[in-house]
Coordinates of C-alpha atoms and ligand atoms in Angstrom, one line a residue:
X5 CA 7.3 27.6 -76.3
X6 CA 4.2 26.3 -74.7
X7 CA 4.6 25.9 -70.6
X8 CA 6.8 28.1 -69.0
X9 CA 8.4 25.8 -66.1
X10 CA 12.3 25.4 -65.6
X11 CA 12.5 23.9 -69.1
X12 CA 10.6 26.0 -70.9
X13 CA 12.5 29.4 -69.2
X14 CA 15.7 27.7 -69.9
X15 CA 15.3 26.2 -72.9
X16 CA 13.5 29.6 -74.2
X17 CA 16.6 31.6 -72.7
X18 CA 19.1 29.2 -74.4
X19 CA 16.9 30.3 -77.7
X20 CA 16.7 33.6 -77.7
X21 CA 20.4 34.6 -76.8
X22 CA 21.3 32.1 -80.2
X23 CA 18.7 35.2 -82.0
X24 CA 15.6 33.4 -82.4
X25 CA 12.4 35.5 -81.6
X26 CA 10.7 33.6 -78.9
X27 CA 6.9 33.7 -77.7
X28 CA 6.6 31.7 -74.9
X29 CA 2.6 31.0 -73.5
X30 CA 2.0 29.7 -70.0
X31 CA -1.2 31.2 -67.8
X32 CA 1.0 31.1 -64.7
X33 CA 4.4 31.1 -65.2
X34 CA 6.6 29.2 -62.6
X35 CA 4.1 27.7 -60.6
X36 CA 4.2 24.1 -61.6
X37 CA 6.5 21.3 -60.4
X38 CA 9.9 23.7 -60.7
X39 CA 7.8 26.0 -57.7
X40 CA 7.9 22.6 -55.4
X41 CA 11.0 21.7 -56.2
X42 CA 14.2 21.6 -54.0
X43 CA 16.6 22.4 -56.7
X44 CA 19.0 19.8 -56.1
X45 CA 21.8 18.7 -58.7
X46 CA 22.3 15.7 -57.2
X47 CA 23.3 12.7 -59.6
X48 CA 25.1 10.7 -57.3
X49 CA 22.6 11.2 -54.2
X50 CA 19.6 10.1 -57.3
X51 CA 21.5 7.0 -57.8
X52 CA 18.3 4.3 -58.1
X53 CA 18.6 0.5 -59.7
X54 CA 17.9 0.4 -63.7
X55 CA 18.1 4.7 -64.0
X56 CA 22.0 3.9 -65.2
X57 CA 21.3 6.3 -68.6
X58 CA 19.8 8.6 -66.3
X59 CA 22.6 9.2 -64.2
X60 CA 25.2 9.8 -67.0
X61 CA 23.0 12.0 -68.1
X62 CA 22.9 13.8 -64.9
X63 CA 26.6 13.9 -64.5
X64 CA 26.8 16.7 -67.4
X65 CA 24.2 19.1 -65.6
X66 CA 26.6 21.1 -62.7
X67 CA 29.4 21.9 -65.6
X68 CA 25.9 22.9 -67.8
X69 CA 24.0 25.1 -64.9
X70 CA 27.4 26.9 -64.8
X71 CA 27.3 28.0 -68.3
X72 CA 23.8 29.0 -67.7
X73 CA 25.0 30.9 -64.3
X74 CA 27.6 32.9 -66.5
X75 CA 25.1 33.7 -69.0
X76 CA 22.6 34.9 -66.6
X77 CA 25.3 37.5 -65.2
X78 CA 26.2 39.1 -68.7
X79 CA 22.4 39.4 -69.2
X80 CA 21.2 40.6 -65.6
X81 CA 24.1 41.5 -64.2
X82 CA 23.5 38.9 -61.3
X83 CA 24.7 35.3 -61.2
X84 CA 23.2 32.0 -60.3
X85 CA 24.0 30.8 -57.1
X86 CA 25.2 27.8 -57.4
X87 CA 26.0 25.5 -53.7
X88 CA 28.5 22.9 -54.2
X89 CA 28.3 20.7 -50.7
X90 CA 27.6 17.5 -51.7
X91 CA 25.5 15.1 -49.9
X92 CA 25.4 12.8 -46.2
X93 CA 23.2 10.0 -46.9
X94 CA 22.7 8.3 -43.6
X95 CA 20.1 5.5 -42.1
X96 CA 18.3 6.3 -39.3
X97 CA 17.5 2.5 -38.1
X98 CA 19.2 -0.7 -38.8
X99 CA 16.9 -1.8 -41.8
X100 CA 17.6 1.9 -43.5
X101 CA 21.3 1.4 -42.5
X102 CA 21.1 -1.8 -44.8
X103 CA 19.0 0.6 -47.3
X104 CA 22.4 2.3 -47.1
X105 CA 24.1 -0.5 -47.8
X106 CA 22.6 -1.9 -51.0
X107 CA 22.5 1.9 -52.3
X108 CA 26.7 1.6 -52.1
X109 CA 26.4 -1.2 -54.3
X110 CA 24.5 0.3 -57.0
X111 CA 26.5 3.6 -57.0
X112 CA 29.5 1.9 -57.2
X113 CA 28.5 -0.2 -59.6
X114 CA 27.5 2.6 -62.2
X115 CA 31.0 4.3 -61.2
X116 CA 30.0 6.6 -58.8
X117 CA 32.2 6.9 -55.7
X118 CA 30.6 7.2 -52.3
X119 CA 32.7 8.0 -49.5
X120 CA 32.0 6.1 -45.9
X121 CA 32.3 8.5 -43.0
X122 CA 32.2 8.1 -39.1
X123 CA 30.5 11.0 -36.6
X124 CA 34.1 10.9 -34.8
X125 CA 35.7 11.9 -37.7
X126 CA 33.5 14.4 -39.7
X127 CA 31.5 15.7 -36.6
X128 CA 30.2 18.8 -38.8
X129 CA 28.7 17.2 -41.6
X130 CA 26.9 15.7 -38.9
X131 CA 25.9 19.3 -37.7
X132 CA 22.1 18.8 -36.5
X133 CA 21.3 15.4 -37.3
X134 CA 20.1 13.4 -34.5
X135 CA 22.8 11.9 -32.0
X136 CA 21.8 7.7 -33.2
X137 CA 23.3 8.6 -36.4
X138 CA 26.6 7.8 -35.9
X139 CA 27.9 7.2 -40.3
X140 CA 26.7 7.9 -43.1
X141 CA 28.0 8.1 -46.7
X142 CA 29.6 11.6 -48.5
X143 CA 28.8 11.8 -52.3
X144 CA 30.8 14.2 -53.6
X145 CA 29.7 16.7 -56.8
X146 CA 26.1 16.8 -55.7
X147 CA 25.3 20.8 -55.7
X148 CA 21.5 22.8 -55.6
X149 CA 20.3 25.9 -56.7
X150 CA 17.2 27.9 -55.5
X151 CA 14.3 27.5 -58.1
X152 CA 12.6 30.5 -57.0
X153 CA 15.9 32.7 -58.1
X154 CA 16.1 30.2 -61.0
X155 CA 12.7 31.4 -62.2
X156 CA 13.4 34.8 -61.3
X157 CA 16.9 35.6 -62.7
X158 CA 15.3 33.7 -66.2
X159 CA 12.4 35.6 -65.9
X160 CA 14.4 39.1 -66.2
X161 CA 17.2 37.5 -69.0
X162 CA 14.2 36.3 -71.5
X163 CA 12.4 39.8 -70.6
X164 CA 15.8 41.5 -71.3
X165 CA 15.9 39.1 -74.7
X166 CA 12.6 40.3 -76.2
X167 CA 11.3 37.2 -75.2
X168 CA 7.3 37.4 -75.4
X169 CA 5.6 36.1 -72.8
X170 CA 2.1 35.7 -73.3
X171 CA -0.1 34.6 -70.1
X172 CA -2.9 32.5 -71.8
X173 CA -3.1 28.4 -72.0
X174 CA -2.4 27.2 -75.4
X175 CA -5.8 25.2 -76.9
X176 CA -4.6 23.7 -79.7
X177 CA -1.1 23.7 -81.6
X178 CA -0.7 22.3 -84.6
X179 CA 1.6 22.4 -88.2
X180 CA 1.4 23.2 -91.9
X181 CA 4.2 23.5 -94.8
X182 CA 6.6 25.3 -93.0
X183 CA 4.7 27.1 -90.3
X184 CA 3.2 25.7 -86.4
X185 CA 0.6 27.5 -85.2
X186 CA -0.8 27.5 -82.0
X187 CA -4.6 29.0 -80.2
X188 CA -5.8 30.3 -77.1
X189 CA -8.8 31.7 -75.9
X190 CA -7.5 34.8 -77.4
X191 CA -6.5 34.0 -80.5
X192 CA -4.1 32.5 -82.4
X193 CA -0.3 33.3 -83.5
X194 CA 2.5 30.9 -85.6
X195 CA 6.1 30.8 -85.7
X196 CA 9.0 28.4 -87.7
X197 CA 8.8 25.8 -84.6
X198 CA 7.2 25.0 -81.6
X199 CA 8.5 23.1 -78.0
X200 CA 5.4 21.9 -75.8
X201 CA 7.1 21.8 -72.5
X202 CA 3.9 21.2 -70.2
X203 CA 5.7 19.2 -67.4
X204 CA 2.7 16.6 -66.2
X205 CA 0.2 18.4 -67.7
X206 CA -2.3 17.0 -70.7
X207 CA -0.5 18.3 -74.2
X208 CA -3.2 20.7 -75.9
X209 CA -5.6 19.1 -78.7
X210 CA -4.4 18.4 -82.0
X211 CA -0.9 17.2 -80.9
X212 CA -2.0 15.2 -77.7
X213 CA -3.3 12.3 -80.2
X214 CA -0.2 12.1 -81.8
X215 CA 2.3 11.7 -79.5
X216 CA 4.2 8.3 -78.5
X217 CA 5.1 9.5 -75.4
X218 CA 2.7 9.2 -72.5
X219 CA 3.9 11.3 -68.9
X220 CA 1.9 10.4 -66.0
X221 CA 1.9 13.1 -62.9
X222 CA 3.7 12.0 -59.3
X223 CA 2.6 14.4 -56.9
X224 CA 5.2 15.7 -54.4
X225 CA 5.2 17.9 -51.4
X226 CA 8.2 20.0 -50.2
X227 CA 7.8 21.7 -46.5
X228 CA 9.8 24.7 -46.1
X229 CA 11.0 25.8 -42.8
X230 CA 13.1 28.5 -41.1
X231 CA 15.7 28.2 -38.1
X232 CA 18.3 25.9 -39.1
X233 CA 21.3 26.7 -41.2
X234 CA 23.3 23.7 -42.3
X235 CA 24.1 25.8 -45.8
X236 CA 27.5 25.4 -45.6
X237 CA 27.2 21.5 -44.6
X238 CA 26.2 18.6 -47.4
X239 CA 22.8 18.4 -48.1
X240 CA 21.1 15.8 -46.1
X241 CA 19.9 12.9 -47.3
X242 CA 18.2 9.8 -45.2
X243 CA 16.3 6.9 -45.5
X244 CA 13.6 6.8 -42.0
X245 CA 11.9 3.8 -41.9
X246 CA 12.4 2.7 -45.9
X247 CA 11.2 6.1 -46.9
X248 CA 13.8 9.0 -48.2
X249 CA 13.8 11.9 -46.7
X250 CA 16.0 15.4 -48.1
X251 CA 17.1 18.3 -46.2
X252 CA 18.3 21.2 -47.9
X253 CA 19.2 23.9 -45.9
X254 CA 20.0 27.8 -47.8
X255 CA 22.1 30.4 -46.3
X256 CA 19.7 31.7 -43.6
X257 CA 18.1 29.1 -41.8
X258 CA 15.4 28.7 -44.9
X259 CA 15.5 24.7 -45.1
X260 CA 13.5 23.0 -47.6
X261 CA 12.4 19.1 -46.5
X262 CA 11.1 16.7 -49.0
X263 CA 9.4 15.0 -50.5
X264 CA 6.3 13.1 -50.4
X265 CA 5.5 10.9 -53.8
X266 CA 2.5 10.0 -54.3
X267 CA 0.6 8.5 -58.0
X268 CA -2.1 11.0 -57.5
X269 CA -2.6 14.7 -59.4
X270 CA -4.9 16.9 -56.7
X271 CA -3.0 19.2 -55.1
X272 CA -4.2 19.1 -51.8
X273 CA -2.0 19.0 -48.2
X274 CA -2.8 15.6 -47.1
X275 CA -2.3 15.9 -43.2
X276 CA -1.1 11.9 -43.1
X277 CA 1.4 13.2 -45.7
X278 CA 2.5 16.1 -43.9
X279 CA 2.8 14.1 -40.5
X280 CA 4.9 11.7 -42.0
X281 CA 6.9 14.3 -43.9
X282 CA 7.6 16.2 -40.7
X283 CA 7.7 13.0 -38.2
X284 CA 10.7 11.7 -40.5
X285 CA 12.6 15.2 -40.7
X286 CA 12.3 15.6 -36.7
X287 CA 13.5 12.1 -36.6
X288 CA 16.6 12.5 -38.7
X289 CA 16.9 16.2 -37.6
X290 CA 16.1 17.3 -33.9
X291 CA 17.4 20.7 -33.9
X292 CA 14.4 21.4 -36.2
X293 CA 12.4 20.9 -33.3
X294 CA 12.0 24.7 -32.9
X295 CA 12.0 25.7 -36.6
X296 CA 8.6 27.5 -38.4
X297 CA 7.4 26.0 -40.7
X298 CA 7.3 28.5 -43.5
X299 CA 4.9 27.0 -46.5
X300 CA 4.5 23.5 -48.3
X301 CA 4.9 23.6 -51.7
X302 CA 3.0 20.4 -54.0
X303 CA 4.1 19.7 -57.9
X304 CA 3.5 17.6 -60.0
X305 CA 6.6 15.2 -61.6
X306 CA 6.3 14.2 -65.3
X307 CA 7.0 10.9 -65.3
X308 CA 7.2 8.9 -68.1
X309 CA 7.4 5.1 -68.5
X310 CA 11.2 4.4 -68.4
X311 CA 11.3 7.5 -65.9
X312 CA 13.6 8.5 -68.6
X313 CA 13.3 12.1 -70.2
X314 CA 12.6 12.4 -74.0
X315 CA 12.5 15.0 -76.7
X316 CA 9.6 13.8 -79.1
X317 CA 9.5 15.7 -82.5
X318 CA 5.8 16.0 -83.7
X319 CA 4.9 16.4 -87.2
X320 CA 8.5 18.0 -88.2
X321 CA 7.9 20.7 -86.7
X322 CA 7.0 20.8 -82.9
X323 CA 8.7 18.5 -80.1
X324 CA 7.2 17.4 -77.0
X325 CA 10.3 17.6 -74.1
X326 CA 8.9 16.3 -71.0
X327 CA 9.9 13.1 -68.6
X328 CA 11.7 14.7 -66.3
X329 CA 10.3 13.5 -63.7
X330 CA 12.4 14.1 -60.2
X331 CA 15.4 15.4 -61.9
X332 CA 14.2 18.4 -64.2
X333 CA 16.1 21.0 -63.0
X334 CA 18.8 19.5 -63.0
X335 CA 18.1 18.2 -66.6
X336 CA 16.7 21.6 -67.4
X337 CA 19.8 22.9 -69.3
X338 CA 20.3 20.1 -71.3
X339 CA 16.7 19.7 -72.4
X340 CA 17.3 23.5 -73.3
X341 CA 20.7 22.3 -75.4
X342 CA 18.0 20.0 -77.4
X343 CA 15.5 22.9 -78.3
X344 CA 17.9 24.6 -79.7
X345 CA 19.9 21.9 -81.6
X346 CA 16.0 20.7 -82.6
X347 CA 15.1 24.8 -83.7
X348 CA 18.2 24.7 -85.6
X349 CA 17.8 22.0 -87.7
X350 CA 15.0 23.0 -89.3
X351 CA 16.8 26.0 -90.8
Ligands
FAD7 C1 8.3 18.1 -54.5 C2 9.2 18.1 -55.7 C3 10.6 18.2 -55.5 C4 11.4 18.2 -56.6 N1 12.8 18.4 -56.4 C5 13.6 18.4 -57.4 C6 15.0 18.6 -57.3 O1 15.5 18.8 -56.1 N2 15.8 18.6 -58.3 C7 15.4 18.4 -59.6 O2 16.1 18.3 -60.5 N3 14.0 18.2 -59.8 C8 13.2 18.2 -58.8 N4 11.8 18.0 -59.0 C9 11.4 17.7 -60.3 C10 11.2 19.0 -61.1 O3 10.5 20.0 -60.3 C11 10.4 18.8 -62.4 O4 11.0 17.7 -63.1 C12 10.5 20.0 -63.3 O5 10.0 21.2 -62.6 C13 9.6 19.9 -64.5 O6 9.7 21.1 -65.2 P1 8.7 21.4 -66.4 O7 9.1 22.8 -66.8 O8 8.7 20.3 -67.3 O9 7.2 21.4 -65.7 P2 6.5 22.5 -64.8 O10 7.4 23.2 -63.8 O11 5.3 21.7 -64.2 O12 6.0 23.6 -65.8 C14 5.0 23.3 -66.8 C15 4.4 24.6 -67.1 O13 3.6 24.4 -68.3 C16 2.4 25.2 -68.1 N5 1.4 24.6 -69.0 C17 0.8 23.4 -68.9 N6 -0.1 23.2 -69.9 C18 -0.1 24.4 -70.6 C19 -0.8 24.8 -71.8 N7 -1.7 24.0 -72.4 N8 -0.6 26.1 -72.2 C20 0.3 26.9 -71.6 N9 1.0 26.5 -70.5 C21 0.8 25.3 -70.1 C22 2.1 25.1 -66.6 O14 1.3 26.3 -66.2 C23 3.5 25.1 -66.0 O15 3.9 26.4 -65.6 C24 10.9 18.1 -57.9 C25 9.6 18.0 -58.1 C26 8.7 18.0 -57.0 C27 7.2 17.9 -57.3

């Protein structure tokens, strides 16, 4: 398993509790995209026109992160936490409101079914967000998980597995007869098969030039602050002046705002990004007037051209799963369903 992000941990978990010996390489595990990331499972909130396949896709993910929450516990003895609140998407001026609007459209078009709800009537979903907003719309089934106990709890399960992790950047990979092999600065080792699961970043030589696929990165930027705790609320969703904005707010007061997107791969804080970032959440959100801002977090998002994911199979033996663009946690568990169906065919 070259690249140890969310689908590389899950997909190498998923791998090694079917008995397969597992050597997963990454120079700094956890610290790509799935460190910026909100963790939201949020199919119906990601509703966007032409990502239909995407969103059946997505539909499967909760029902598959709670497998993968079970599993966790008989392996650490500690389960995934998984929040089930849905979302408020709301529109913080008239043009957003008709942002709003035209989102209802698609949603229900691909079968989704948003709920319209008034201030008057749902005052606590409305906990915290700014007085102007007076409806919004409740999608149902949307839930989030925390990456950083994602990473953690899959961390100590592939540890517990035998799972080898080996902290070096993979060179070159490449295949012969029945065997992949793969090199680092170090050395080199082989096994029966081989995922590359590098997120946005270039594939190593000697499987980069065969590819079909091409991923290009979209840098995001989460904020993360502390002093409000809408936990127990829907996450927030809004659209401020045409751009979205996301609130997700843990048991606590530890919110996490997003995100910036930007067709750029330096991960640098851009204060015009920031300022926008945080001039949308105060908008939408007052009470965070008086919140500390904690950290900002910036990933890369694989995207690929469709903005689709894919599972490429390279030279029999290796496959490239990548794509995932702004939904690969919550895709994370399926991906991992494909390395092993893909590991398992070979046999
Ligand atoms: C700001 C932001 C917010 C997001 N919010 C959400 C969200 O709420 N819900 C959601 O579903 N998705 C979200 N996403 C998207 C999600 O984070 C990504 O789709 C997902 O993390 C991709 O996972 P990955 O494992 O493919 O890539 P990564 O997490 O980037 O991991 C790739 C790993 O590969 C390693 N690597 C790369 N090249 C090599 C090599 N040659 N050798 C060894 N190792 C290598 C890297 O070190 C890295 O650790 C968000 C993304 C961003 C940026």
């Amino acid at each position: 398993m070259v690249g140890s992000g969310v689908i590389g941990m899950t997909s190498a978990f998923r791998l090694a509790r079917a008995g397969w010996r597992v050597t997963l390489f990454d120079p700094s595990p956890g610290t790509g995209a799935t460190w910026a990331a909100a963790g939201m499972i949020a199919p119906s909130a990601e509703i966007s026109p032409g990502e239909e396949e995407n969103y059946r896709l997505q539909l499967g993910a909760l029902a598959a992160w709670r497998k993968i929450s079970s599993d966790l516990y008989d392996v650490t003895g500690t389960p995934l936490d998984l929040y089930e609140t849905g979302t408020l998407l709301v529109g913080y001026d008239p043009s957003d409101r008709r942002l709003i609007g035209q989102f209802e459209v698609v949603a229900r078009s691909y079968g989704a079914a948003p709920r319209r709800v008034a201030r008057e009537e749902c005052e606590e979903m409305f906990d915290g967000v700014s007085a102007g907003i007076r409806e919004g719309l409740y999608l149902a089934g949307d839930a989030w998980v925390d990456p950083d106990q994602v990473v953690a709890l899959l961390t100590r399960a592939n540890e517990l597995h035998g799972v080898n992790v080996v902290r070096r950047q993979v060179l070159t990979a490449s295949a012969q007869d029945d065997r992949v092999e793969v090199t680092t600065a170090e050395g080199s080792w082989q096994g029966d098969a081989g995922i590359l699961a590098t997120g946005a970043r270039a594939l190593p030589r000697g499987v980069a030039e065969k590819v079909a696929n091409v991923v290009r990165p979209v840098r995001g930027m989460t904020v993360r602050v502390q002093g409000l705790d809408r936990s127990t609320r829907p996450m927030l969703r809004a659209y401020v002046r045409g751009r979205a904005f996301y609130m997700v707010s843990r048991p606590g007061g530890y919110c996490v705002l997003g995100a910036s997107s930007e067709e750029r791969q330096d991960l640098l804080v851009e204060m015009g990004e920031l300022q926008r970032l945080l001039r949308d959440a105060l908008d939408v959100v007052p009470s965070l007037e008086s919140a500390a801002i904690v950290e900002t977090r910036l990933g890369l998002r694989p995207a690929s051209k469709d903005l689709a994911p894919f599972f490429e199979t390279i030279d029999g033996r290796w496959a490239w799963s990548s794509g995932h663009y702004r939904h690969g946690v919550t895709l994370a568990p399926l991906a991992a369903n494909e390395a092993l169906n893909f590991v398992q065919s070979l046999q």
